[in-house]
Amino acid sequence: MQRLHGPGALRLVKENFGMASFDPGLADVVAAETRLSHVDGAAGELIIGGYRLEQLAAEATYEEVAYLLWHGRLPTAEELARFQEAAAHYRALPPLTGEVLRQAAENRSAPIDALRMAAATFDLGLEAADGLARANGNNGNLAENGAAPAILARMASAVATYGRLQVGLSPVAPDANLGHAANLLYMLEGVAPEPKRARALEIYLITVSEHGLNASTFAARVIAATGSDLVSAITGALGALKGPLHGGAPGPALDMVFEIGEASRAEEVLRAKLAQGERLMGFGHRVYKVRDPRADVLAAAAEQLLAHGEGKALYDLAKAVEATALRVLAEVKPGRKLDTNVEYFTALLLHGLGLNTDMFTPVFAAGRTVGWIAHCYEQAATGRIIRPQARYVGEVLDAWTPRAAR
Ligand SMILES: CC(C)(COP(=O)(O)OP(=O)(O)OC[C@H]1O[C@@H](n2cnc3c(N)ncnc32)[C@H](O)[C@@H]1OP(=O)(O)O)[C@@H](O)C(=O)NCCC(=O)NCCS
């Protein structure tokens, strides 16, 4: 190898890369083929497992969406019943997982951190930790065997358990007779939820179940691609989801609505924020350049949930703030195509369900778990490791400087 210094070193590396192009955020790189979802940012359309999101939100249960993504087709009534039973069977957390959550609560860890610590223990008590390798090429067994249904069930149980522990309440044991979403609320609140509230949460979980090659899904696929196990991949995905540039941002959208307080102040407050160079939370999206289809689905669910009293007043305020924000953004940021994103109505819906802001991202994770798992299987089936290249921009130094001379 020819040795070069400074800018010359950069030239050397570039030459070695041949046709490879440099795309630091990978935004223009297509790194996977998927049957799981299609995100059409120009048309504002989201297809999950072949169906439009709007149709799934109206018709499906969360378990049906899980089956659809893991098997590539909707289950028969009998298959669905078997799938629900298998997933419900795993809802009780392994004792050590419970202990990890208790210690995290004592430590006052953020809920998303507690969930990441707990997730790493989800395979305790399973027959084989490596559900991914075992089921690879044998998707027929995915629903009933291996780590997949256990991770699905335990993610929701861990979210609910920590929701109680962090406010000093004792955990509630799962109820196998309830659906996935209803059981999550039951384990959080200790009483069986009204069907309307369980359905609102279920629509949320379906809406966020799958969304292309986002950062956490990509992280899960990278881990799965090495032949690692499902629990490792999901734990890694949680780490990626935690960041404010990905899943950690729904709280501020609600804070903005509360700060405005009444519709008549919206224009003044929003204009002042924009004049100070602030961004309006819950608006704009990297992929969607029209309205995020998830926003409408969640707005409709929020409207159903918050139909009376204080809830209705908050819903009306949020809609008024949204309308003003869209008008002001179009005027102040013309041509930027800024529309309402998923976070705006996520915040309203989850708040309406009585969840604290710091539980929003963990509940998002519970919803996205089925998508992460499906992507892991899809990636593992390719048998290919994901290994991009890095461009070396350092130097190649000829002489070693002795410690005393540095
Ligand atoms: C989501 C987001 C990061 C996507 O950004 P992006 O597509 O990369 O867009 P850019 O950051 O390149 O911004 C493009 C222009 O639109 C403006 N813009 C983008 N989102 C904006 C918002 N929410 N409020 C005000 N202006 C916004 C930028 O200031 C920029 O304006 P400029 O051309 O005058 O500099 C961005 O819209 C944002 O920060 N939104 C608010 C936070 C939020 O809701 N996050 C949850 C996302 S699901």
Coordinates of C-alpha atoms and ligand atoms in Angstrom, one line a residue:
M1 CA 0.0 0.0 0.0
Q2 CA 1.2 3.4 -0.9
R3 CA 1.7 5.6 2.2
L4 CA 0.3 9.1 2.1
H5 CA -0.3 12.0 4.5
G6 CA -3.1 14.5 5.0
P7 CA -5.4 15.1 2.0
G8 CA -3.4 12.5 0.1
A9 CA -4.7 9.8 2.5
L10 CA -8.2 10.7 1.7
R11 CA -7.5 10.4 -2.0
L12 CA -6.0 7.0 -1.5
V13 CA -9.2 5.7 0.3
K14 CA -11.5 7.1 -2.3
E15 CA -9.7 5.3 -5.0
N16 CA -10.1 2.0 -3.2
F17 CA -13.9 2.4 -3.0
G18 CA -14.4 2.1 -6.7
M19 CA -18.1 2.7 -7.5
A20 CA -19.4 3.0 -3.9
S21 CA -20.9 6.4 -3.1
F22 CA -20.9 8.2 0.2
D23 CA -24.3 8.8 1.8
P24 CA -23.8 9.6 5.5
G25 CA -27.5 9.2 6.6
L26 CA -28.2 6.4 4.0
A27 CA -31.3 8.4 3.0
D28 CA -30.8 7.4 -0.6
V29 CA -29.8 3.9 -0.1
V30 CA -32.2 1.0 -0.5
A31 CA -30.9 -1.6 1.9
A32 CA -33.7 -4.2 2.1
E33 CA -36.6 -5.6 0.2
T34 CA -39.7 -5.9 2.4
R35 CA -43.3 -7.2 2.2
L36 CA -44.1 -5.7 5.6
S37 CA -44.9 -2.0 4.8
H38 CA -44.8 0.7 2.2
V39 CA -44.4 4.3 3.2
D40 CA -45.4 6.6 0.4
G41 CA -44.4 10.0 1.5
A42 CA -45.6 11.9 -1.6
A43 CA -49.1 10.3 -1.6
G44 CA -49.4 10.2 2.2
E45 CA -50.1 6.5 2.2
L46 CA -49.1 3.7 4.5
I47 CA -49.6 0.1 3.5
I48 CA -49.0 -2.5 6.3
G49 CA -48.8 -6.2 5.3
G50 CA -50.7 -5.4 2.0
Y51 CA -53.5 -3.4 3.6
R52 CA -54.0 0.4 4.0
L53 CA -53.5 1.6 7.5
E54 CA -57.0 3.0 7.6
Q55 CA -58.5 -0.4 6.9
L56 CA -56.4 -2.2 9.5
A57 CA -57.3 0.5 12.1
A58 CA -61.0 0.1 11.4
E59 CA -61.1 -3.7 11.2
A60 CA -58.1 -5.5 12.7
T61 CA -57.1 -6.5 16.2
Y62 CA -53.5 -6.0 17.2
E63 CA -53.0 -9.8 17.3
E64 CA -54.3 -10.1 13.8
V65 CA -51.8 -7.5 12.6
A66 CA -49.0 -9.4 14.3
Y67 CA -50.1 -12.6 12.6
L68 CA -50.4 -10.8 9.3
L69 CA -46.8 -9.4 9.5
W70 CA -45.3 -12.7 10.8
H71 CA -47.1 -15.0 8.4
G72 CA -47.7 -12.8 5.4
R73 CA -51.5 -13.4 5.5
L74 CA -54.5 -12.9 7.8
P75 CA -55.3 -15.8 10.1
T76 CA -58.4 -17.9 10.0
A77 CA -60.6 -17.7 13.1
E78 CA -59.0 -20.8 14.5
E79 CA -55.4 -19.7 13.8
L80 CA -56.1 -16.4 15.4
A81 CA -57.5 -18.1 18.5
R82 CA -54.4 -20.3 18.8
F83 CA -52.1 -17.3 18.3
Q84 CA -53.9 -15.3 21.0
E85 CA -53.7 -18.2 23.4
A86 CA -50.0 -18.7 22.7
A87 CA -49.1 -15.0 23.1
A88 CA -51.3 -14.7 26.3
H89 CA -49.5 -17.7 27.7
Y90 CA -46.2 -15.7 27.9
R91 CA -47.6 -12.5 29.5
A92 CA -46.3 -13.3 33.0
L93 CA -42.8 -11.8 33.3
P94 CA -39.9 -14.0 34.4
P95 CA -39.2 -13.3 38.1
L96 CA -35.8 -11.8 37.2
T97 CA -37.4 -9.4 34.7
G98 CA -39.7 -8.3 37.5
E99 CA -36.7 -7.8 39.8
V100 CA -34.9 -5.8 37.1
L101 CA -37.9 -3.5 36.8
R102 CA -38.2 -3.1 40.6
Q103 CA -34.5 -2.1 40.8
A104 CA -34.9 0.3 37.9
A105 CA -37.9 1.9 39.7
E106 CA -35.8 2.2 42.9
N107 CA -33.1 3.8 40.7
R108 CA -35.7 6.2 39.2
S109 CA -34.7 5.1 35.7
A110 CA -36.6 6.6 32.8
P111 CA -39.3 4.1 31.6
I112 CA -37.6 3.6 28.3
D113 CA -34.3 2.7 30.0
A114 CA -36.2 0.3 32.4
L115 CA -37.8 -1.3 29.3
R116 CA -34.4 -1.8 27.6
M117 CA -33.0 -3.4 30.7
A118 CA -36.0 -5.7 31.1
A119 CA -36.1 -6.6 27.4
A120 CA -32.7 -8.2 27.6
T121 CA -34.1 -10.8 30.0
F122 CA -37.3 -11.7 28.0
D123 CA -35.9 -15.0 26.9
L124 CA -35.5 -16.4 30.4
G125 CA -37.5 -19.5 30.9
L126 CA -37.9 -20.1 27.2
E127 CA -36.9 -23.5 25.8
A128 CA -34.5 -22.1 23.3
A129 CA -33.2 -18.5 23.5
D130 CA -32.5 -18.5 19.8
G131 CA -36.0 -18.4 18.4
L132 CA -34.7 -16.6 15.3
A133 CA -32.3 -19.2 14.1
R134 CA -34.7 -22.0 15.0
A135 CA -37.7 -20.6 13.2
N136 CA -35.8 -19.3 10.2
G137 CA -37.2 -20.8 7.1
N138 CA -40.1 -22.2 9.1
N139 CA -42.4 -19.3 9.5
G140 CA -45.4 -21.6 10.1
N141 CA -44.2 -22.1 13.6
L142 CA -43.5 -18.5 14.4
A143 CA -46.8 -17.7 16.0
E144 CA -46.9 -20.5 18.5
N145 CA -43.2 -21.2 19.2
G146 CA -39.9 -19.5 20.0
A147 CA -39.1 -16.1 21.4
A148 CA -41.5 -14.1 19.1
P149 CA -44.8 -14.4 21.0
A150 CA -42.9 -14.2 24.3
I151 CA -41.3 -10.9 23.3
L152 CA -44.6 -9.5 22.0
A153 CA -46.4 -10.4 25.3
R154 CA -43.6 -9.5 27.7
M155 CA -42.9 -6.1 26.1
A156 CA -46.5 -5.0 26.9
S157 CA -46.3 -6.6 30.4
A158 CA -43.0 -4.9 31.2
V159 CA -44.4 -1.5 30.0
A160 CA -47.5 -1.8 32.2
T161 CA -45.5 -3.2 35.2
Y162 CA -43.0 -0.3 35.1
G163 CA -45.9 2.2 34.7
R164 CA -47.1 1.0 38.1
L165 CA -43.7 0.5 39.8
Q166 CA -42.5 4.0 39.0
V167 CA -45.5 5.6 40.9
G168 CA -45.1 3.2 43.9
L169 CA -47.9 0.7 43.0
S170 CA -47.5 -3.1 43.0
P171 CA -47.5 -4.9 39.7
V172 CA -50.8 -6.5 38.5
A173 CA -50.8 -10.1 37.1
P174 CA -51.9 -10.5 33.5
D175 CA -55.4 -11.6 32.5
A176 CA -55.2 -14.2 29.8
N177 CA -58.9 -13.6 28.9
L178 CA -58.3 -10.1 27.7
G179 CA -56.9 -9.0 24.3
H180 CA -53.4 -7.7 24.0
A181 CA -54.3 -4.0 24.3
A182 CA -57.0 -4.5 27.0
N183 CA -54.5 -6.5 29.0
L184 CA -51.9 -3.8 28.8
L185 CA -54.3 -1.3 30.2
Y186 CA -55.5 -3.8 32.8
M187 CA -52.0 -4.5 34.0
L188 CA -51.3 -0.7 34.2
E189 CA -54.5 0.3 36.0
G190 CA -55.6 -2.8 37.9
V191 CA -59.2 -2.8 36.6
A192 CA -60.5 -4.2 33.3
P193 CA -60.7 -1.2 30.9
E194 CA -63.8 0.1 29.2
P195 CA -63.9 -1.5 25.7
K196 CA -63.8 2.0 24.2
R197 CA -60.5 2.8 25.9
A198 CA -59.0 -0.7 25.1
R199 CA -59.9 -0.1 21.4
A200 CA -58.3 3.4 21.4
L201 CA -55.1 1.9 22.6
E202 CA -55.4 -1.0 20.1
I203 CA -55.8 1.4 17.2
Y204 CA -52.6 3.3 18.5
L205 CA -50.6 0.0 18.7
I206 CA -51.8 -1.0 15.1
T207 CA -51.0 2.5 13.8
V208 CA -47.4 2.4 15.0
S209 CA -46.9 -1.4 14.4
E210 CA -44.8 -1.0 11.3
H211 CA -43.2 1.8 9.3
G212 CA -40.5 0.8 6.8
L213 CA -36.8 1.0 7.5
N214 CA -36.8 3.5 10.3
A215 CA -33.8 3.7 12.6
S216 CA -34.9 1.1 15.2
T217 CA -36.1 -1.3 12.6
F218 CA -32.8 -1.0 10.8
A219 CA -30.9 -1.5 14.0
A220 CA -32.9 -4.7 14.6
R221 CA -32.2 -5.9 11.1
V222 CA -28.5 -5.3 11.4
I223 CA -28.4 -7.4 14.5
A224 CA -30.6 -10.1 13.0
A225 CA -28.5 -10.2 9.9
T226 CA -25.5 -11.4 11.9
G227 CA -27.4 -14.6 12.9
S228 CA -27.9 -13.2 16.4
D229 CA -31.1 -13.9 18.4
L230 CA -34.4 -12.1 18.5
V231 CA -34.1 -10.8 22.1
S232 CA -30.7 -9.2 21.2
A233 CA -32.2 -7.6 18.1
I234 CA -35.2 -6.2 20.0
T235 CA -33.1 -4.9 22.8
G236 CA -30.9 -3.0 20.2
A237 CA -34.0 -1.6 18.6
L238 CA -35.1 -0.2 21.9
G239 CA -31.8 1.6 22.2
A240 CA -32.3 3.2 18.8
L241 CA -35.9 4.1 19.6
K242 CA -35.0 6.0 22.7
G243 CA -33.3 8.9 20.9
P244 CA -35.3 12.1 20.5
L245 CA -34.7 12.1 16.7
H246 CA -36.7 8.8 16.5
G247 CA -39.2 7.8 19.2
G248 CA -38.4 10.1 22.0
A249 CA -40.4 13.2 20.9
P250 CA -44.2 12.9 21.4
G251 CA -44.3 14.7 24.7
P252 CA -43.3 18.2 23.4
A253 CA -46.3 18.3 21.0
L254 CA -48.7 18.1 23.9
D255 CA -46.6 20.6 26.0
M256 CA -47.2 23.1 23.1
V257 CA -50.9 22.6 23.2
F258 CA -51.0 23.0 27.0
E259 CA -48.8 26.1 26.7
I260 CA -51.2 27.7 24.3
G261 CA -54.1 26.9 26.7
E262 CA -56.9 28.4 24.6
A263 CA -57.6 28.6 20.9
S264 CA -57.6 32.4 20.7
R265 CA -53.9 32.5 21.8
A266 CA -52.8 29.9 19.2
E267 CA -51.8 32.3 16.4
E268 CA -49.9 34.7 18.7
V269 CA -47.9 31.9 20.4
L270 CA -47.2 29.9 17.3
R271 CA -46.0 33.0 15.3
A272 CA -43.8 34.0 18.3
K273 CA -42.2 30.5 18.3
L274 CA -41.5 30.6 14.6
A275 CA -40.1 34.2 14.8
Q276 CA -37.7 32.9 17.5
G277 CA -36.6 30.1 15.1
E278 CA -38.4 27.3 17.0
R279 CA -40.0 24.4 15.3
L280 CA -43.6 23.6 15.9
M281 CA -43.7 20.2 17.5
G282 CA -45.9 17.6 15.8
F283 CA -45.4 19.1 12.3
G284 CA -43.1 18.1 9.4
H285 CA -41.7 14.7 8.5
R286 CA -38.6 13.5 6.7
V287 CA -40.6 11.2 4.5
Y288 CA -44.2 12.5 4.4
K289 CA -44.5 15.7 2.4
V290 CA -48.2 15.6 2.7
R291 CA -50.3 14.8 5.8
D292 CA -48.9 11.7 7.7
P293 CA -51.8 9.1 7.3
R294 CA -51.2 8.0 10.8
A295 CA -52.2 11.5 12.0
D296 CA -55.8 11.1 10.7
V297 CA -56.2 7.6 12.1
L298 CA -55.1 8.7 15.5
A299 CA -57.1 12.0 15.3
A300 CA -60.3 9.9 14.7
A301 CA -59.4 7.6 17.6
A302 CA -58.8 10.6 19.9
E303 CA -62.1 12.1 18.8
Q304 CA -63.9 8.9 19.8
L305 CA -62.1 8.6 23.1
L306 CA -62.3 12.3 24.1
A307 CA -66.0 12.8 23.3
H308 CA -67.1 14.4 26.6
G309 CA -66.1 17.0 29.2
E310 CA -62.5 18.0 29.8
G311 CA -61.3 15.5 27.2
K312 CA -63.6 17.0 24.5
A313 CA -62.3 20.5 25.4
L314 CA -58.7 19.3 25.0
Y315 CA -59.5 17.6 21.7
D316 CA -61.2 20.8 20.4
L317 CA -58.2 22.9 21.5
A318 CA -55.7 20.5 19.8
K319 CA -57.7 20.6 16.5
A320 CA -57.9 24.5 16.7
V321 CA -54.1 24.7 17.4
E322 CA -53.5 22.3 14.5
A323 CA -55.5 24.3 12.0
T324 CA -53.8 27.5 13.0
A325 CA -50.3 25.9 12.9
L326 CA -50.9 24.6 9.4
R327 CA -52.1 28.0 8.2
V328 CA -49.2 29.9 9.9
L329 CA -46.6 27.3 8.7
A330 CA -47.8 27.6 5.1
E331 CA -47.4 31.4 5.3
V332 CA -44.1 31.6 7.3
K333 CA -42.4 28.5 5.7
P334 CA -43.9 28.5 2.1
G335 CA -43.0 25.5 -0.1
R336 CA -41.6 23.4 2.8
K337 CA -44.6 21.1 2.8
L338 CA -45.0 20.9 6.5
D339 CA -48.1 19.0 7.7
T340 CA -49.3 17.2 10.8
N341 CA -47.2 14.2 11.8
V342 CA -47.9 11.1 13.9
E343 CA -46.6 12.6 17.1
Y344 CA -49.2 15.3 17.4
F345 CA -52.2 13.0 17.8
T346 CA -50.2 10.3 19.5
A347 CA -49.6 12.7 22.4
L348 CA -53.3 13.6 22.6
L349 CA -54.5 10.0 22.4
L350 CA -52.0 8.6 25.0
H351 CA -52.6 11.5 27.3
G352 CA -56.4 10.9 26.9
L353 CA -55.7 7.3 28.0
G354 CA -54.2 8.7 31.2
L355 CA -50.6 7.9 30.4
N356 CA -47.7 10.0 31.7
T357 CA -45.6 11.7 29.0
D358 CA -42.6 9.5 29.9
M359 CA -44.6 6.4 29.1
F360 CA -45.3 7.5 25.5
T361 CA -42.1 6.0 24.0
P362 CA -42.4 2.7 25.9
V363 CA -46.0 2.3 24.6
F364 CA -44.7 3.1 21.1
A365 CA -42.1 0.4 21.6
A366 CA -44.9 -2.1 22.6
G367 CA -46.7 -1.3 19.4
R368 CA -43.6 -1.4 17.1
T369 CA -42.5 -4.8 18.6
V370 CA -44.4 -6.8 16.0
G371 CA -42.8 -4.9 13.1
W372 CA -39.3 -5.3 14.6
I373 CA -39.8 -9.1 14.9
A374 CA -41.2 -9.4 11.4
H375 CA -38.2 -7.5 10.0
C376 CA -35.8 -9.7 11.9
Y377 CA -37.3 -12.8 10.3
E378 CA -37.3 -11.2 6.9
Q379 CA -33.7 -10.2 7.2
A380 CA -32.5 -13.5 8.6
A381 CA -34.2 -15.3 5.6
T382 CA -31.8 -13.4 3.2
G383 CA -28.8 -15.0 4.9
R384 CA -26.8 -11.8 4.3
I385 CA -24.9 -9.7 6.8
I386 CA -25.4 -5.9 6.6
R387 CA -21.9 -4.5 6.3
P388 CA -21.5 -1.1 4.7
Q389 CA -18.2 0.6 4.2
A390 CA -16.7 3.6 5.9
R391 CA -14.5 6.2 4.3
Y392 CA -11.2 6.7 6.1
V393 CA -10.5 10.4 6.5
G394 CA -7.5 10.1 8.8
E395 CA -3.9 10.0 8.0
V396 CA -1.4 7.2 7.6
L397 CA 1.6 8.0 9.8
D398 CA 5.0 6.6 9.2
A399 CA 6.8 7.3 12.5
W400 CA 5.7 6.1 16.0
T401 CA 6.1 8.9 18.6
P402 CA 7.5 7.5 21.8
R403 CA 5.2 8.2 24.9
A404 CA 7.7 10.5 26.5
A405 CA 7.9 12.7 23.4
R406 CA 4.1 13.2 22.8
Ligands
LIG1 C1 -39.5 15.9 11.6 C2 -38.4 16.9 11.1 C3 -37.1 16.6 11.9 C4 -38.2 16.6 9.6 O1 -37.3 17.5 9.1 P1 -36.8 17.6 7.6 O2 -37.7 16.9 6.7 O3 -35.4 17.0 7.7 O4 -36.8 19.1 7.3 P2 -35.7 20.1 7.6 O5 -35.1 20.0 9.0 O6 -34.7 20.0 6.5 O7 -36.5 21.5 7.5 C5 -36.9 22.1 6.2 C6 -37.5 23.4 6.5 O8 -38.7 23.3 7.2 C7 -38.7 23.9 8.4 N1 -39.4 23.1 9.4 C8 -39.4 21.7 9.4 N2 -40.2 21.3 10.4 C9 -40.7 22.4 11.0 C10 -41.5 22.6 12.1 N3 -42.1 21.6 12.7 N4 -41.8 23.9 12.4 C11 -41.3 24.9 11.8 N5 -40.5 24.8 10.7 C12 -40.1 23.5 10.4 C13 -37.2 24.0 8.8 O9 -37.0 25.1 9.7 C14 -36.6 24.3 7.4 O10 -36.8 25.6 7.1 P3 -35.7 26.5 6.3 O11 -35.8 26.0 4.9 O12 -36.2 27.9 6.4 O13 -34.4 26.3 7.0 C15 -38.9 18.3 11.3 O14 -40.0 18.6 10.5 C16 -39.1 18.7 12.8 O15 -38.2 19.1 13.5 N6 -40.4 18.7 13.2 C17 -40.7 19.0 14.6 C18 -40.4 17.9 15.6 C19 -41.4 16.7 15.4 O16 -42.6 16.9 15.3 N7 -40.8 15.5 15.5 C20 -41.6 14.3 15.4 C21 -41.4 13.7 14.0 S1 -42.4 12.3 13.7

